[in-house]
Coordinates of C-alpha atoms and ligand atoms in Angstrom, one line a residue:
M1 CA -146.7 -56.5 18.2
E2 CA -146.2 -54.6 21.4
K3 CA -147.2 -50.9 21.2
I4 CA -145.8 -48.6 23.8
Q5 CA -147.5 -45.4 24.9
N6 CA -146.7 -42.0 26.2
F7 CA -147.0 -41.4 29.9
I8 CA -148.8 -38.1 30.6
G9 CA -150.5 -37.0 33.9
G10 CA -149.9 -40.3 35.5
K11 CA -151.6 -42.3 32.7
Y12 CA -150.4 -44.2 29.7
M13 CA -151.9 -42.7 26.5
D14 CA -151.8 -43.4 22.8
P15 CA -150.4 -40.5 20.7
V16 CA -153.2 -38.0 19.8
K17 CA -152.6 -38.3 16.1
G18 CA -152.1 -42.1 16.2
Q19 CA -148.7 -42.1 14.5
Y20 CA -146.1 -44.7 15.4
L21 CA -142.5 -45.6 14.7
D22 CA -140.9 -49.0 14.4
N23 CA -138.6 -50.0 17.2
Y24 CA -135.8 -52.5 16.4
D25 CA -134.2 -55.3 18.4
P26 CA -130.6 -54.8 17.2
G27 CA -129.6 -58.3 18.4
R28 CA -132.0 -59.9 15.9
G29 CA -132.1 -57.1 13.3
K30 CA -136.0 -57.1 13.5
V31 CA -138.7 -54.7 14.4
Y32 CA -140.2 -55.9 17.7
S33 CA -142.4 -53.0 18.9
Q34 CA -143.9 -49.7 17.9
I35 CA -143.6 -46.4 19.7
P36 CA -145.6 -43.2 19.5
N37 CA -144.3 -40.6 17.1
S38 CA -145.6 -37.8 19.3
T39 CA -146.7 -34.4 18.1
Q40 CA -147.4 -30.9 19.4
E41 CA -150.9 -32.2 20.5
D42 CA -149.2 -34.7 22.9
L43 CA -146.8 -32.0 24.1
D44 CA -149.8 -29.7 24.9
L45 CA -151.3 -32.5 27.1
A46 CA -148.0 -33.0 28.8
V47 CA -147.6 -29.3 29.5
Q48 CA -151.1 -29.1 31.0
A49 CA -150.4 -32.1 33.2
A50 CA -147.0 -30.8 34.3
E51 CA -148.5 -27.4 35.2
D52 CA -151.0 -29.2 37.4
G53 CA -148.3 -31.5 38.8
F54 CA -146.1 -28.5 39.6
R55 CA -148.6 -27.0 42.0
V56 CA -148.5 -30.2 44.1
W57 CA -144.8 -31.3 43.7
S58 CA -143.1 -27.9 44.2
K59 CA -145.0 -27.4 47.4
M60 CA -144.5 -30.9 48.8
S61 CA -142.0 -31.1 51.6
I62 CA -138.4 -32.0 50.6
D63 CA -138.6 -35.0 52.9
K64 CA -141.7 -36.4 51.2
R65 CA -140.3 -35.8 47.7
S66 CA -137.1 -37.5 48.8
R67 CA -139.1 -40.6 50.1
I68 CA -140.9 -40.9 46.8
L69 CA -137.6 -40.9 44.9
L70 CA -136.1 -43.4 47.3
K71 CA -139.1 -45.7 46.8
L72 CA -138.7 -45.3 43.0
A73 CA -135.0 -46.4 43.4
D74 CA -136.2 -49.5 45.3
L75 CA -138.8 -50.3 42.7
I76 CA -136.2 -50.2 39.9
E77 CA -134.1 -52.7 41.9
D78 CA -137.2 -54.9 42.5
N79 CA -137.8 -54.9 38.7
I80 CA -134.2 -55.2 37.7
K81 CA -134.5 -58.3 35.6
E82 CA -137.4 -57.0 33.5
L83 CA -135.7 -53.7 33.0
A84 CA -132.4 -55.2 32.1
V85 CA -134.0 -57.5 29.5
A86 CA -135.8 -54.5 28.0
E87 CA -132.6 -52.4 28.0
S88 CA -130.6 -55.1 26.3
R89 CA -133.3 -56.0 23.7
D90 CA -133.7 -52.3 22.8
N91 CA -130.1 -51.4 22.6
G92 CA -128.2 -54.6 21.7
K93 CA -125.9 -54.4 24.7
P94 CA -125.0 -57.5 26.7
Y95 CA -127.7 -58.4 29.3
T96 CA -124.9 -58.9 31.8
L97 CA -123.9 -55.3 31.4
A98 CA -127.5 -54.0 31.6
I99 CA -128.1 -55.9 34.8
S100 CA -124.8 -55.1 36.4
V101 CA -124.3 -51.5 35.4
D102 CA -127.2 -49.7 33.5
I103 CA -130.1 -50.6 35.7
P104 CA -128.4 -50.5 39.1
R105 CA -126.9 -47.1 38.2
A106 CA -130.4 -45.8 37.3
A107 CA -131.6 -46.8 40.8
T108 CA -128.5 -45.2 42.3
N109 CA -129.2 -41.9 40.4
F110 CA -132.6 -41.6 42.1
R111 CA -131.3 -42.6 45.5
F112 CA -128.4 -40.2 45.2
Y113 CA -130.5 -37.2 44.4
A114 CA -133.2 -38.2 46.9
S115 CA -130.5 -37.8 49.6
S116 CA -128.7 -34.9 48.0
I117 CA -131.8 -32.8 48.1
V118 CA -132.2 -33.4 51.8
N119 CA -128.7 -32.2 52.3
F120 CA -128.7 -29.4 49.8
S121 CA -128.1 -25.9 51.3
S122 CA -128.2 -22.5 49.7
E123 CA -125.7 -19.8 50.3
S124 CA -125.8 -16.8 52.7
H125 CA -123.4 -14.0 53.1
I126 CA -123.2 -11.8 56.2
S127 CA -121.6 -8.4 56.1
E128 CA -121.4 -7.8 59.9
G129 CA -123.4 -4.7 61.0
F130 CA -124.3 -3.8 57.4
M131 CA -126.4 -6.5 55.5
V132 CA -127.3 -10.1 55.2
N133 CA -127.8 -11.7 51.8
Y134 CA -129.2 -15.1 51.3
T135 CA -129.9 -17.1 48.1
R136 CA -133.2 -18.8 47.7
R137 CA -133.1 -21.6 45.2
A138 CA -136.6 -22.4 43.9
P139 CA -137.6 -25.0 41.3
I140 CA -137.8 -23.5 37.8
G141 CA -141.1 -25.0 36.8
I142 CA -141.4 -27.4 33.8
V143 CA -138.1 -28.6 32.4
G144 CA -137.3 -30.7 29.3
C145 CA -134.9 -33.7 29.6
I146 CA -133.7 -35.3 26.4
S147 CA -131.5 -38.4 26.4
P148 CA -129.6 -40.6 23.9
W149 CA -129.7 -44.4 23.2
N150 CA -126.4 -45.6 24.5
L151 CA -127.1 -45.9 28.2
P152 CA -130.9 -45.6 28.0
L153 CA -132.3 -45.7 31.6
Y154 CA -129.1 -44.7 33.2
L155 CA -128.8 -41.4 31.3
F156 CA -132.6 -40.8 31.4
S157 CA -132.6 -41.1 35.1
W158 CA -129.3 -39.1 35.5
K159 CA -131.2 -36.1 34.0
I160 CA -134.7 -36.4 35.5
A161 CA -133.6 -37.4 39.1
P162 CA -132.0 -34.0 40.0
A163 CA -134.8 -32.1 38.2
L164 CA -137.5 -33.9 40.2
A165 CA -135.6 -33.8 43.4
M166 CA -135.4 -30.0 43.1
G167 CA -139.2 -29.8 42.8
N168 CA -139.5 -29.3 39.0
C169 CA -141.9 -31.2 36.8
V170 CA -140.4 -32.9 33.8
I171 CA -141.3 -33.5 30.2
A172 CA -138.8 -36.1 29.1
K173 CA -138.0 -37.8 25.8
P174 CA -135.9 -40.9 25.6
S175 CA -134.2 -41.8 22.4
E176 CA -136.6 -43.2 19.8
M177 CA -134.2 -46.1 19.4
T178 CA -134.3 -47.2 23.0
P179 CA -137.6 -46.1 24.5
M180 CA -138.6 -49.3 26.4
T181 CA -137.1 -48.8 29.9
A182 CA -138.3 -45.1 30.0
F183 CA -141.8 -46.5 29.1
M184 CA -141.6 -49.0 32.0
L185 CA -140.5 -46.3 34.4
G186 CA -143.9 -44.5 34.2
K187 CA -145.7 -47.3 36.0
L188 CA -143.0 -47.4 38.7
T189 CA -143.4 -43.7 39.4
K190 CA -147.1 -44.3 40.1
Q191 CA -146.3 -47.2 42.4
A192 CA -143.7 -44.9 44.2
G193 CA -146.5 -42.4 44.9
M194 CA -145.3 -39.7 42.5
P195 CA -148.3 -37.3 41.8
P196 CA -149.7 -37.2 38.3
G197 CA -148.0 -34.8 35.9
V198 CA -144.7 -34.7 37.8
L199 CA -142.9 -36.9 35.2
N200 CA -144.3 -37.0 31.7
I201 CA -142.7 -39.2 29.1
L202 CA -143.1 -38.5 25.4
H203 CA -141.8 -40.8 22.7
G204 CA -140.9 -39.9 19.1
E205 CA -138.4 -38.4 16.8
G206 CA -135.8 -35.8 17.8
S207 CA -136.6 -33.4 15.0
G208 CA -140.3 -33.7 15.8
I209 CA -141.2 -34.0 19.5
G210 CA -137.7 -33.4 20.7
Q211 CA -137.4 -30.1 18.9
A212 CA -141.0 -29.2 20.1
I213 CA -140.0 -29.7 23.7
V214 CA -137.0 -27.4 23.3
E215 CA -139.0 -24.8 21.4
S216 CA -141.9 -24.8 23.9
T217 CA -142.3 -21.6 25.8
S218 CA -143.5 -23.7 28.7
T219 CA -140.2 -25.6 29.3
K220 CA -137.9 -23.3 31.3
A221 CA -134.7 -25.3 31.1
I222 CA -133.4 -28.1 28.9
S223 CA -131.0 -30.8 29.9
F224 CA -129.8 -32.5 26.7
T225 CA -127.4 -35.4 26.2
G226 CA -126.6 -36.5 22.6
G227 CA -124.4 -35.7 19.6
T228 CA -122.6 -32.5 19.2
A229 CA -124.4 -31.6 15.9
T230 CA -127.8 -32.0 17.7
G231 CA -126.5 -30.1 20.7
K232 CA -125.8 -27.1 18.4
I233 CA -129.4 -27.1 17.3
V234 CA -130.7 -27.5 20.8
G235 CA -128.5 -24.8 22.2
A236 CA -129.4 -22.4 19.4
T237 CA -133.1 -23.1 19.8
A238 CA -133.0 -22.7 23.6
A239 CA -131.0 -19.4 23.3
Q240 CA -133.9 -17.8 21.4
Q241 CA -135.8 -17.8 24.7
F242 CA -132.8 -17.3 27.0
K243 CA -133.6 -20.7 28.3
K244 CA -131.2 -22.5 30.6
V245 CA -129.5 -25.3 28.8
S246 CA -127.1 -28.0 29.7
L247 CA -125.4 -29.9 26.8
E248 CA -123.6 -33.2 27.3
L249 CA -122.2 -34.0 23.9
G250 CA -119.8 -36.2 22.0
G251 CA -116.2 -37.1 22.6
K252 CA -113.0 -38.3 21.0
N253 CA -111.3 -39.3 24.2
P254 CA -107.5 -39.9 24.4
N255 CA -105.9 -42.6 26.5
L256 CA -102.3 -41.7 27.3
V257 CA -100.1 -44.6 28.2
F258 CA -96.7 -43.6 29.6
A259 CA -93.7 -46.0 29.7
D260 CA -93.7 -46.0 33.5
C261 CA -97.2 -47.4 33.8
D262 CA -98.3 -50.8 35.0
L263 CA -98.5 -52.2 31.5
D264 CA -100.8 -55.2 32.3
E265 CA -103.3 -53.0 34.1
A266 CA -103.1 -50.4 31.3
V267 CA -103.8 -53.0 28.7
K268 CA -106.6 -54.6 30.6
M269 CA -108.4 -51.4 31.3
S270 CA -107.8 -50.0 27.8
V271 CA -109.6 -53.1 26.3
K272 CA -112.5 -52.1 28.6
S273 CA -112.4 -48.4 27.8
S274 CA -112.3 -49.2 24.1
F275 CA -114.9 -51.9 23.7
T276 CA -117.3 -51.9 26.7
N277 CA -120.9 -51.4 25.4
Q278 CA -119.6 -51.9 21.8
G279 CA -117.6 -48.7 22.3
E280 CA -120.9 -46.8 22.5
I281 CA -120.1 -44.9 25.6
C282 CA -119.4 -41.2 25.3
L283 CA -116.5 -41.8 27.8
C284 CA -114.9 -44.6 25.8
G285 CA -111.2 -44.0 24.9
S286 CA -111.0 -44.0 21.1
R287 CA -107.4 -42.8 20.6
I288 CA -104.8 -44.7 22.5
L289 CA -101.5 -42.7 22.5
I290 CA -98.5 -44.7 23.7
E291 CA -95.0 -43.7 24.6
S292 CA -92.7 -44.9 21.8
S293 CA -90.5 -47.1 24.0
I294 CA -93.4 -49.4 25.0
Y295 CA -95.5 -49.1 21.8
D296 CA -94.7 -52.5 20.5
A297 CA -95.1 -54.2 23.8
F298 CA -98.5 -52.5 24.4
K299 CA -99.7 -53.2 20.9
K300 CA -98.9 -56.9 21.1
K301 CA -100.7 -57.4 24.5
F302 CA -103.6 -55.1 23.5
V303 CA -104.3 -56.9 20.3
E304 CA -103.9 -60.3 22.1
E305 CA -106.4 -59.3 24.8
A306 CA -108.9 -57.7 22.5
S307 CA -108.9 -60.8 20.2
K308 CA -110.3 -62.8 23.2
L309 CA -113.5 -60.8 23.3
N310 CA -116.6 -62.5 22.2
V311 CA -119.1 -60.7 20.0
G312 CA -122.6 -62.2 20.0
D313 CA -126.2 -62.5 21.2
P314 CA -126.8 -59.9 24.0
F315 CA -128.5 -62.6 26.0
D316 CA -125.6 -65.1 25.8
E317 CA -123.6 -64.8 29.0
K318 CA -120.4 -65.4 27.1
S319 CA -120.9 -62.2 24.9
D320 CA -118.5 -59.4 25.8
L321 CA -119.9 -57.2 23.0
G322 CA -123.5 -57.3 21.7
A323 CA -125.0 -55.7 18.7
L324 CA -124.6 -52.0 17.6
V325 CA -127.8 -50.0 18.1
S326 CA -129.0 -49.9 14.5
E327 CA -128.1 -50.9 11.0
A328 CA -127.6 -47.2 10.1
H329 CA -125.1 -46.8 13.0
L330 CA -123.3 -50.0 12.1
E331 CA -122.9 -48.8 8.5
K332 CA -121.6 -45.4 9.8
V333 CA -119.0 -47.2 12.0
Q334 CA -118.0 -49.4 9.0
S335 CA -117.6 -46.4 6.8
Y336 CA -115.0 -45.1 9.3
I337 CA -113.1 -48.3 9.1
S338 CA -112.9 -47.9 5.3
L339 CA -112.0 -44.3 5.7
A340 CA -109.2 -45.2 8.1
Q341 CA -107.7 -47.6 5.4
E342 CA -108.0 -44.9 2.7
E343 CA -106.2 -42.5 5.1
G344 CA -103.3 -45.0 5.3
G345 CA -104.2 -46.9 8.5
T346 CA -103.6 -50.6 9.0
V347 CA -106.3 -52.7 10.6
L348 CA -104.6 -54.9 13.2
L349 CA -107.7 -56.6 14.4
G350 CA -111.3 -56.9 13.4
G351 CA -113.0 -54.6 10.9
N352 CA -115.8 -56.9 9.8
R353 CA -119.5 -57.2 10.3
L354 CA -120.5 -60.7 11.6
P355 CA -122.4 -62.8 9.1
K356 CA -125.6 -63.2 11.2
D357 CA -128.9 -61.5 11.8
G358 CA -128.5 -58.4 13.9
F359 CA -126.0 -55.5 13.8
Y360 CA -122.7 -57.1 15.0
L361 CA -119.2 -55.7 14.4
E362 CA -115.8 -57.1 15.5
P363 CA -113.7 -55.0 17.9
T364 CA -111.4 -53.1 15.6
I365 CA -107.9 -51.8 16.2
I366 CA -106.1 -49.5 13.7
E367 CA -102.6 -48.1 13.6
G368 CA -100.5 -45.8 11.4
L369 CA -102.8 -42.8 11.3
D370 CA -101.9 -39.1 11.8
Q371 CA -103.8 -37.4 14.6
N372 CA -105.1 -34.8 12.1
C373 CA -106.9 -37.3 9.9
R374 CA -110.7 -37.6 10.0
T375 CA -110.6 -41.0 11.7
N376 CA -108.8 -39.4 14.6
Q377 CA -110.8 -36.3 14.6
E378 CA -114.4 -37.4 14.3
E379 CA -116.5 -39.3 16.8
I380 CA -117.1 -42.9 15.6
F381 CA -119.0 -44.2 18.6
G382 CA -118.4 -47.9 18.0
P383 CA -115.9 -50.6 18.8
V384 CA -113.1 -48.9 16.8
V385 CA -109.9 -47.6 18.4
T386 CA -106.6 -46.2 16.9
L387 CA -103.1 -46.6 18.3
D388 CA -100.4 -43.9 17.9
K389 CA -97.0 -43.1 19.5
F390 CA -95.6 -40.1 21.3
S391 CA -92.1 -39.5 22.4
S392 CA -92.4 -36.7 25.0
E393 CA -94.8 -35.5 27.6
E394 CA -95.3 -32.3 25.5
E395 CA -96.1 -34.4 22.4
A396 CA -98.6 -36.5 24.4
I397 CA -100.4 -33.4 25.7
N398 CA -100.5 -31.9 22.2
Q399 CA -101.9 -35.0 20.6
A400 CA -104.4 -35.5 23.4
N401 CA -105.7 -31.9 22.9
A402 CA -105.7 -32.0 19.1
T403 CA -109.4 -32.5 18.6
R404 CA -112.4 -30.2 19.0
Y405 CA -113.7 -32.5 21.7
G406 CA -112.8 -32.4 25.4
L407 CA -115.0 -34.9 27.3
S408 CA -112.6 -37.3 29.1
C409 CA -109.0 -38.5 29.1
T410 CA -107.3 -41.5 30.8
I411 CA -103.7 -41.3 31.9
W412 CA -101.5 -44.3 32.7
T413 CA -98.4 -43.6 34.7
N414 CA -96.9 -44.5 38.1
N415 CA -95.3 -41.0 38.4
L416 CA -97.6 -39.0 40.5
K417 CA -96.1 -35.6 39.6
K418 CA -96.4 -36.4 35.9
A419 CA -100.0 -37.5 36.3
H420 CA -101.0 -34.2 37.9
N421 CA -98.9 -32.1 35.5
V422 CA -100.3 -33.8 32.4
A423 CA -103.9 -33.8 33.8
H424 CA -103.8 -30.1 34.4
Q425 CA -102.8 -29.4 30.7
I426 CA -105.4 -31.7 29.1
H427 CA -108.5 -29.8 27.9
S428 CA -111.1 -32.4 29.1
G429 CA -113.8 -32.2 31.8
I430 CA -113.0 -35.6 33.2
I431 CA -109.5 -37.1 33.8
W432 CA -109.0 -40.6 35.0
V433 CA -105.5 -41.6 36.3
N434 CA -104.8 -45.3 36.3
C435 CA -108.5 -46.1 36.0
W436 CA -111.5 -45.6 33.8
L437 CA -115.2 -45.0 34.3
L438 CA -115.0 -44.8 38.1
R439 CA -117.7 -42.3 39.1
D440 CA -118.5 -40.5 42.3
L441 CA -121.8 -38.9 41.7
R442 CA -120.9 -35.8 43.8
T443 CA -118.3 -34.7 41.2
P444 CA -119.0 -32.3 38.3
F445 CA -119.7 -34.3 35.1
G446 CA -119.3 -32.9 31.6
G447 CA -117.0 -31.8 28.8
M448 CA -115.0 -28.9 27.5
K449 CA -114.9 -27.5 24.0
D450 CA -117.4 -29.2 21.6
S451 CA -118.2 -31.8 24.2
G452 CA -120.7 -29.5 25.8
I453 CA -121.6 -26.7 28.2
G454 CA -122.6 -27.0 31.8
R455 CA -122.0 -29.7 34.3
E456 CA -124.2 -32.4 35.7
G457 CA -123.6 -34.4 38.9
G458 CA -123.9 -33.4 42.6
N459 CA -124.9 -29.9 43.5
E460 CA -124.1 -28.7 39.9
A461 CA -127.3 -30.4 38.7
L462 CA -129.4 -29.2 41.6
Q463 CA -128.2 -25.7 41.0
F464 CA -128.9 -26.0 37.2
F465 CA -132.5 -27.1 37.9
S466 CA -133.2 -24.2 40.3
E467 CA -133.8 -20.5 39.9
P468 CA -131.5 -18.6 42.3
Q469 CA -132.9 -15.4 43.8
N470 CA -130.9 -13.2 46.1
I471 CA -132.5 -11.5 49.1
C472 CA -130.7 -8.7 50.7
I473 CA -131.6 -7.3 54.2
K474 CA -130.1 -4.2 55.7
L475 CA -129.0 -4.6 59.3
Ligands
NAD1 P1 -128.6 -37.6 19.0 O1 -128.0 -36.3 19.2 O2 -128.9 -38.1 17.7 O3 -129.9 -37.8 19.9 C1 -130.0 -37.5 21.3 C2 -131.4 -37.3 21.6 O4 -131.8 -36.0 21.1 C3 -132.5 -38.3 21.1 O5 -133.5 -38.5 22.1 C4 -133.0 -37.6 19.9 O6 -134.3 -38.0 19.5 C5 -133.0 -36.2 20.3 N1 -133.0 -35.1 19.3 C6 -132.5 -35.2 18.0 N2 -132.7 -34.1 17.3 C7 -133.3 -33.2 18.2 C8 -133.7 -31.9 18.1 N3 -133.5 -31.1 17.0 N4 -134.2 -31.3 19.2 C9 -134.3 -32.0 20.4 N5 -134.0 -33.3 20.5 C10 -133.4 -33.9 19.4 O7 -127.6 -38.6 19.8 P2 -127.6 -40.1 19.9 O8 -127.2 -40.7 18.6 O9 -128.9 -40.6 20.5 O10 -126.5 -40.4 21.0 C11 -125.1 -40.5 20.7 C12 -124.4 -39.3 21.0 O11 -124.6 -38.9 22.4 C13 -122.9 -39.4 20.9 O12 -122.4 -38.3 20.2 C14 -122.4 -39.5 22.3 O13 -121.1 -39.1 22.5 C15 -123.3 -38.6 23.0 N6 -123.4 -38.8 24.4 C16 -122.8 -37.9 25.3 C17 -122.8 -38.1 26.6 C18 -122.2 -37.2 27.6 O14 -122.5 -37.3 28.8 N7 -121.4 -36.2 27.1 C19 -123.4 -39.3 27.1 C20 -123.9 -40.2 26.2 C21 -123.9 -40.0 24.9

């Protein structure tokens, strides 16, 4: 069985204590590899390597750093098939999605920040005849990047690319459930000419090596993406050392469908926003709120379209949905389907696990639930969506805002004024109007309320990964 290794100081290494975890192929429901369950001893090696790496990387010209990151982006594209196979096997997502979205976007992340850093400028303020202030933005040092399992290489690279571009050295931990593409990235960084110790990748459990990375006095900033409960622990731990922290957390995203929308388009995209990647995208809409006058029409078409989706082997081209990431996660999602029924909901479509090896669940649509019930309040993170009605703009806004989350929201209307008015009253970091999941990497990315603090994307991420210092000169 394949055993993957940590990547420290430019070398692949076994974990010092020789402890390993099983890694599952969710499409088959079987263990297919083993990953290091890293400990403090591995972290100590990574810190030493990163300190050495920092002396070289932080002093390297921006142009040279940028070229290395551009080369890395090219290498990801050169190895797109192998990476997409690994991503799909680790996560259970359709291979077609991994090869068309996850891996290309990982390359784009490196290319984007390789060019952003060349164009990045810091601020200066001139008080004529009195003083000049300028802000120096230096790399922070060693930073920790911790990512989840749902978009493995895409989110891993989304964190480490700006950190590296800014001149930091990184100790990164991918999810223990989807470690393979991060493991493969180590080799590519070497080929791209990245000096040893600049990117160190440790594998293992969140409560073990993840927590150790956050607790370490050597990591000066933490960029974390994952669940809200974990984010609370990470934030509290980082706060003990006044460490910079960015938290990208869970969501319970509303999808508002007004009667004046293009119904066919709203239905088509709502099917995507509900079930893409088995509903395991933090930005998936999980509460569809529909204006009463078109509720029945929307429901009929939506159920019809969703019932055409194929669930099956991630490597079968015909599969629209693959497997959920793990048996435990599948059981959690199923428990919410049972809860929804106990809470008075009616299952309009799906609800069942497929009788085959692997962790497959039908796309599931539920109606008849109050917005205050647990099914509509808690993040399920699977192919489960609820339908509900509203009868005024005010009610739509209240329902949309009625959870502790505030990550994203989708609005379907052809009335431009309404779109703006509603958008401005929704407490979400990202609002899509008549679209979903379109991303311009220059825009701030992140959530409000319990969906996190801080923003990633564009200059926000470069600023996060730098230490500003103001220098004032008297004229
Ligand atoms: P998770 O919180 O269980 O784990 C995320 C990462 O944190 C993993 O690498 C894990 O090993 C690590 N970890 C766990 N405990 C830790 C600790 N005490 N200290 C440090 N690290 C620790 O989340 P998950 O189940 O992997 O991912 C799903 C969640 O991520 C969902 O809630 C989803 O909404 C969220 N998510 C958010 C975004 C966003 O951008 N807002 C994007 C993707 C996923």
